[in-house]
PDB file of C-alpha atoms and ligand atoms in Angstrom:
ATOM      1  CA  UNK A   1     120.000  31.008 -20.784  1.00  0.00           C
ATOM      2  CA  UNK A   2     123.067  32.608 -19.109  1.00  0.00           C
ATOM      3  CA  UNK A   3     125.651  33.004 -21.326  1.00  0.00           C
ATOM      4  CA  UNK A   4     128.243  31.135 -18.263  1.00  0.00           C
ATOM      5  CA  UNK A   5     126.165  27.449 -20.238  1.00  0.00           C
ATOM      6  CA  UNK A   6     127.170  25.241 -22.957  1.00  0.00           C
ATOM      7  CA  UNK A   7     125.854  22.037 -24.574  1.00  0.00           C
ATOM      8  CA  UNK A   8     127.323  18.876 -24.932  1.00  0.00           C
ATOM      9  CA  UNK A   9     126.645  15.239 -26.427  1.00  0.00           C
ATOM     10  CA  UNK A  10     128.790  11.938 -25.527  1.00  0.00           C
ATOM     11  CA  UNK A  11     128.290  10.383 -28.873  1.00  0.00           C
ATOM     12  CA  UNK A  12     127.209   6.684 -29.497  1.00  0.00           C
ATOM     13  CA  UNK A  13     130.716   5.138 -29.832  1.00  0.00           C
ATOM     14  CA  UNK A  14     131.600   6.829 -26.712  1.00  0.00           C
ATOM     15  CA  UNK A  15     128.499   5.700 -25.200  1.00  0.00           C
ATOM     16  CA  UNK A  16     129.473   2.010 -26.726  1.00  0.00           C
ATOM     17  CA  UNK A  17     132.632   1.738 -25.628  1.00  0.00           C
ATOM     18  CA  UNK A  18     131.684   2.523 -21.954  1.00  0.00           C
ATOM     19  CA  UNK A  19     133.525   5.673 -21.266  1.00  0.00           C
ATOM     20  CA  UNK A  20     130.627   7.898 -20.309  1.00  0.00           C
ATOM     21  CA  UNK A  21     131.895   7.573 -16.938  1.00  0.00           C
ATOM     22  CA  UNK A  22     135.454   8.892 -17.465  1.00  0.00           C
ATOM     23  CA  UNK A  23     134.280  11.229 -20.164  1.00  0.00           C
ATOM     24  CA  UNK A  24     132.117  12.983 -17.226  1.00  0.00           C
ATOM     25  CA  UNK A  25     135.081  12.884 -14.624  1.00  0.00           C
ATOM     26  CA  UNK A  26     136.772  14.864 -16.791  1.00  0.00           C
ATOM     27  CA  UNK A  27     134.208  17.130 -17.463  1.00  0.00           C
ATOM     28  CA  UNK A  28     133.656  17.992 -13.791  1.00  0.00           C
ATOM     29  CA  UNK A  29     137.290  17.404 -12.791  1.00  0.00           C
ATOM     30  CA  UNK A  30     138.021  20.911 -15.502  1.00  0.00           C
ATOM     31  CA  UNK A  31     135.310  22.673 -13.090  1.00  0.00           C
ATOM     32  CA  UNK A  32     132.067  22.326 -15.003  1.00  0.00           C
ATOM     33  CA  UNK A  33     128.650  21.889 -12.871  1.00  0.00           C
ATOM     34  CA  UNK A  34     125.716  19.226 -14.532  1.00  0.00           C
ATOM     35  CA  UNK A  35     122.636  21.204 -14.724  1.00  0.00           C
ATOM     36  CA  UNK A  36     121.001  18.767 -17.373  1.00  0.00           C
ATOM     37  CA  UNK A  37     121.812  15.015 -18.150  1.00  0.00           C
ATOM     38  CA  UNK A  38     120.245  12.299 -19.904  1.00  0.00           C
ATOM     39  CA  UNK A  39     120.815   9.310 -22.267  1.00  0.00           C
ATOM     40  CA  UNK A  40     118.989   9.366 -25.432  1.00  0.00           C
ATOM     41  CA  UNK A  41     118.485   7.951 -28.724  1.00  0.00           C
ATOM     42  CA  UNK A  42     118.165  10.357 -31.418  1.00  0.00           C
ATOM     43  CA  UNK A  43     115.850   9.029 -34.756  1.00  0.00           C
ATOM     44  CA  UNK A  44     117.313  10.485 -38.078  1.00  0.00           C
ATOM     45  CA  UNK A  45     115.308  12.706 -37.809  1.00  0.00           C
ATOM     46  CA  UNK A  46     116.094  14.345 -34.908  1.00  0.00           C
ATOM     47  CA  UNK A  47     119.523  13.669 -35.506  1.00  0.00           C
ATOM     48  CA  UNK A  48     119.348  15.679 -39.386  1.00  0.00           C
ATOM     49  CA  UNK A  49     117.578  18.150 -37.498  1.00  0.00           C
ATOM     50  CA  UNK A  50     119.973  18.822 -35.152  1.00  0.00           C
ATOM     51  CA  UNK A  51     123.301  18.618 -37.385  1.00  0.00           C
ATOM     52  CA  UNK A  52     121.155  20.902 -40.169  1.00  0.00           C
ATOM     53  CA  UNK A  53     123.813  23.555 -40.528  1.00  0.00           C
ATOM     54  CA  UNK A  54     126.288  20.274 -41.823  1.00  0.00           C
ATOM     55  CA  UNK A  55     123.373  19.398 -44.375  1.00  0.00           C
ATOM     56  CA  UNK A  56     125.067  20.898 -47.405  1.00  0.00           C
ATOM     57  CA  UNK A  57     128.421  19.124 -46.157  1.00  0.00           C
ATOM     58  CA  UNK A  58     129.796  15.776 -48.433  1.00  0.00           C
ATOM     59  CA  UNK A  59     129.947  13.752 -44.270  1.00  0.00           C
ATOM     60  CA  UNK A  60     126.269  15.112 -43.621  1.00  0.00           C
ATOM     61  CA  UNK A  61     124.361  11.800 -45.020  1.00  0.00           C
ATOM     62  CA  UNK A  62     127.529   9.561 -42.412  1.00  0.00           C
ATOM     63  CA  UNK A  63     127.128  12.077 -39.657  1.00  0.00           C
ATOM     64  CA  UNK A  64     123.222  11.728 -39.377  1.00  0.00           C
ATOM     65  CA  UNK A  65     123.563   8.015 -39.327  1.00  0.00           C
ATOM     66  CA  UNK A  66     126.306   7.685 -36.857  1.00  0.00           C
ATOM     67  CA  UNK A  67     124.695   9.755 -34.456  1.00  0.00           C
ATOM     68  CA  UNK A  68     121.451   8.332 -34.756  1.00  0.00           C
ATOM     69  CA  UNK A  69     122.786   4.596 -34.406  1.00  0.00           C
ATOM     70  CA  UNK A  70     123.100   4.492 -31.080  1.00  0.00           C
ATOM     71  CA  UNK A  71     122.389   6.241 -27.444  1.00  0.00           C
ATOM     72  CA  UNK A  72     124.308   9.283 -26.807  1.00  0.00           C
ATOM     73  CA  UNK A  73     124.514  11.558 -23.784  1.00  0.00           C
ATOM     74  CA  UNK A  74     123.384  14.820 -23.772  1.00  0.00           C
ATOM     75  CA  UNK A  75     124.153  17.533 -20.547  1.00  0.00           C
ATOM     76  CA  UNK A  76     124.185  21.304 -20.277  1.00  0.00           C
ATOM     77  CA  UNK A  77     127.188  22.323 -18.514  1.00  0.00           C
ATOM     78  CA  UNK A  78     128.089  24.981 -16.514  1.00  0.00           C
ATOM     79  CA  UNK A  79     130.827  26.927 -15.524  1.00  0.00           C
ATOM     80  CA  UNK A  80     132.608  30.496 -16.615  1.00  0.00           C
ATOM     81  CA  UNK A  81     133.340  30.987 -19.832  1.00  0.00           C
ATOM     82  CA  UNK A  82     132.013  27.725 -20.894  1.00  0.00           C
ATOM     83  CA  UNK A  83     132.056  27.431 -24.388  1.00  0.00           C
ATOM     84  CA  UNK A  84     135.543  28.297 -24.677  1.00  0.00           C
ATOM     85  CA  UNK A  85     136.828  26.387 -22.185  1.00  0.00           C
ATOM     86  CA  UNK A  86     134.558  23.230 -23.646  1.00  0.00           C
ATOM     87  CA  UNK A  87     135.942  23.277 -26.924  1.00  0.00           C
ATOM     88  CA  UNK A  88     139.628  23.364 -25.173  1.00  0.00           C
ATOM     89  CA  UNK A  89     138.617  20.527 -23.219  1.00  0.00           C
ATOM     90  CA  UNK A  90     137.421  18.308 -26.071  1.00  0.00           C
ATOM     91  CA  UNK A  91     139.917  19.139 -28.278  1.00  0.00           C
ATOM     92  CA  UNK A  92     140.463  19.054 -31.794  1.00  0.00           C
ATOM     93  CA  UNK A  93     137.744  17.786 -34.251  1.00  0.00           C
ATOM     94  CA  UNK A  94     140.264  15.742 -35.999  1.00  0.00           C
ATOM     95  CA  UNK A  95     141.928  13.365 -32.674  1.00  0.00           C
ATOM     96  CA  UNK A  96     144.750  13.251 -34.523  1.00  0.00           C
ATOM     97  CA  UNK A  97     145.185  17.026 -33.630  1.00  0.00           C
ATOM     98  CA  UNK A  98     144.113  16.858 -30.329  1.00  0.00           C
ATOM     99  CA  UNK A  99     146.066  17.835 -27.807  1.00  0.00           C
ATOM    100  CA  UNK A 100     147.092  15.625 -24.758  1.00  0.00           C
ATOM    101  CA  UNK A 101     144.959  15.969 -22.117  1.00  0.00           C
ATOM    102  CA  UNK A 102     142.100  16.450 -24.459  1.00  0.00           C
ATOM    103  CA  UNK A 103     138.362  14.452 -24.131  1.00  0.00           C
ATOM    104  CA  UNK A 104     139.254  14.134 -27.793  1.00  0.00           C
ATOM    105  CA  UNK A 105     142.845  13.168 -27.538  1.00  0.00           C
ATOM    106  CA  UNK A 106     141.718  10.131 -24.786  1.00  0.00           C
ATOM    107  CA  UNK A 107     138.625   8.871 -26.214  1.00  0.00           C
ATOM    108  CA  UNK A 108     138.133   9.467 -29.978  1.00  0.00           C
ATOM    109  CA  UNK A 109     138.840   7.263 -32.910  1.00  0.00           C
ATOM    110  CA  UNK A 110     138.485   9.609 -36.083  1.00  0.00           C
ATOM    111  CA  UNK A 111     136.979  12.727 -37.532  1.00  0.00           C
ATOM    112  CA  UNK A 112     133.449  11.491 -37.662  1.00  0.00           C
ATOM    113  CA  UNK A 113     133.817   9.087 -34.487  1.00  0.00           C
ATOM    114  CA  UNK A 114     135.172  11.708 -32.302  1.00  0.00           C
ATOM    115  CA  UNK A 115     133.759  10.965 -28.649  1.00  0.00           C
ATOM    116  CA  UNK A 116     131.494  14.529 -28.003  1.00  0.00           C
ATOM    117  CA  UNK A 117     130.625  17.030 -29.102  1.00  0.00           C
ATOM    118  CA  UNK A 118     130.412  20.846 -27.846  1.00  0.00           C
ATOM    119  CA  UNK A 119     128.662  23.959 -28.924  1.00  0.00           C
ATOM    120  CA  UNK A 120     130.850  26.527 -30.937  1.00  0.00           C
ATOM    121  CA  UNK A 121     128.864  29.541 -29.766  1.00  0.00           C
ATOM    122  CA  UNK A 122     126.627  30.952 -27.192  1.00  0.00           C
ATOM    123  CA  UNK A 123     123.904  31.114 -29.155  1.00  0.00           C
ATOM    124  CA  UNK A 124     124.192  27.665 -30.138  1.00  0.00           C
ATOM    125  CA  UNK A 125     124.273  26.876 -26.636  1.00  0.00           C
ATOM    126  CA  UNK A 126     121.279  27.288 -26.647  1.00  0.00           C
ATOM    127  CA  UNK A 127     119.628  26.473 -29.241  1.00  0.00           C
ATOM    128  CA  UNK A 128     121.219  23.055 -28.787  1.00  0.00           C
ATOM    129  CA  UNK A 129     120.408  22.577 -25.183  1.00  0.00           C
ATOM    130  CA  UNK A 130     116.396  23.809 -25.880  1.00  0.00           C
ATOM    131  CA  UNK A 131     116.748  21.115 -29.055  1.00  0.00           C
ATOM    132  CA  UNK A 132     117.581  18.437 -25.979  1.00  0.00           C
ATOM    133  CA  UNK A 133     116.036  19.528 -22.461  1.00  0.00           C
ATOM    134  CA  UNK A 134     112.768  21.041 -21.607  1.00  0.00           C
ATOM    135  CA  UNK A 135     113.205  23.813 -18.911  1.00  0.00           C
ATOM    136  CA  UNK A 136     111.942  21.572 -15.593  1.00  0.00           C
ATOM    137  CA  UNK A 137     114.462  19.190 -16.903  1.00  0.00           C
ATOM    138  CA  UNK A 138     117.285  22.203 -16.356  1.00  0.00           C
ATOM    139  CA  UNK A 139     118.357  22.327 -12.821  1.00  0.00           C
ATOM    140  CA  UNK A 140     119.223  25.867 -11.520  1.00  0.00           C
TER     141      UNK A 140
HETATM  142  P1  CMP B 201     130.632  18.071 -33.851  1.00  0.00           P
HETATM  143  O1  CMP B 201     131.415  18.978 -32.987  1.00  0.00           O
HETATM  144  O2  CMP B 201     129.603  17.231 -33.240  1.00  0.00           O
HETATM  145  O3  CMP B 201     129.952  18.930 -35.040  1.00  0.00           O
HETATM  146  C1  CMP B 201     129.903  18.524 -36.371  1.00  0.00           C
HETATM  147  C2  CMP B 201     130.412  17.154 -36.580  1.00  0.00           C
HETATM  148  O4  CMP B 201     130.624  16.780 -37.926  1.00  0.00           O
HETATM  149  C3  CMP B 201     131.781  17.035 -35.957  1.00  0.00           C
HETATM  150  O5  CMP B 201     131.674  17.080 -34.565  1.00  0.00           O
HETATM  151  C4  CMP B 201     132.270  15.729 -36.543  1.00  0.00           C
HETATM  152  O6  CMP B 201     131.837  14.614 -35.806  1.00  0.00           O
HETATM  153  C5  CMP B 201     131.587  15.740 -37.895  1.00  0.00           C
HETATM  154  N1  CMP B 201     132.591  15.971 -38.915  1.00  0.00           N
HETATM  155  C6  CMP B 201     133.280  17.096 -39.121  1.00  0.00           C
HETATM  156  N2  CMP B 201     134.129  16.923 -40.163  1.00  0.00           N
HETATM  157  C7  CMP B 201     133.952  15.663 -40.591  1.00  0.00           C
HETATM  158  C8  CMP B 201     134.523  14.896 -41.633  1.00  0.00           C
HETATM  159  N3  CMP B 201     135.451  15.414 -42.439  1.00  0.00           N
HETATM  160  N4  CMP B 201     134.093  13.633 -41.778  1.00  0.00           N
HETATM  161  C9  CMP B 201     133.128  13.118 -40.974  1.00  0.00           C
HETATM  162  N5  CMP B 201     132.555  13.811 -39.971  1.00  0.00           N
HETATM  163  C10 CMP B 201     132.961  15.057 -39.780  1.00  0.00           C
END
């Protein structure tokens, strides 16, 4: 995968509260293209599996259920420099630190619960959007 790609998940309260729509107008409006999109439910499995580097972390056991409790929404975005310019976009982990104008800032409610999230490397770009997509479900 180019390295211009990043991964993303709109996570169940997000999903819940109805504000996948707005949460992907803002996506596009800060210039990202959808090249992969669908709404899933991850088992606890899948979900452990996919937050594995966290396992060792105190929230790990809370993170795994959250995000298996409900659909989320998982894309592969693209756009330059997109996993920097993702992570500015969604903001702060903590919404209390977000800044305005953040995904984050807008939609989150706390640390755990905070709206989406967004790869932190290239590399985990990848791996996350290969965890989520097969490639005929990649467009482009
Ligand atoms: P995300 O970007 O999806 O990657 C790891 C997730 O762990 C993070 O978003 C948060 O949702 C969650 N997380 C990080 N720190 C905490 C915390 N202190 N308590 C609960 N969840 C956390």
């Amino acid at each position: 995968m180019a390295t211009n790609r990043t991964f993303t998940m709109i996570k169940p309260e997000a999903v819940a509260k109805g504000y996948t729509g707005k949460i992907t107008d803002m996506i596009i409006e800060a210039g990202f293209t959808i090249k992969a999109m669908k709404l899933k439910q991850l088992s606890k499995e899948a979900a452990g599996e996919f937050y594995a580097v966290h396992s060792e972390r105190p929230f790990y056991g809370e993170l795994v259920d959250y995000m298996s409790g409900g659909p989320i929404v998982a894309m592969i975005l693209e756009k330059d420099n997109a996993v920097a310019d993702f992570r500015a976009l969604i903001g702060a982990t903590d919404p209390a630190e977000a800044a305005e104008g953040t995904i984050r800032k807008a939609y989150a409610t706390s640390k755990g619960e905070n709206a989406v999230h967004g790869s932190d490397s290239d590399e985990n770009a990848e791996i996350e959007s290969n965890f989520h997509f097969s490639a005929e479900e990649i467009v482009g």
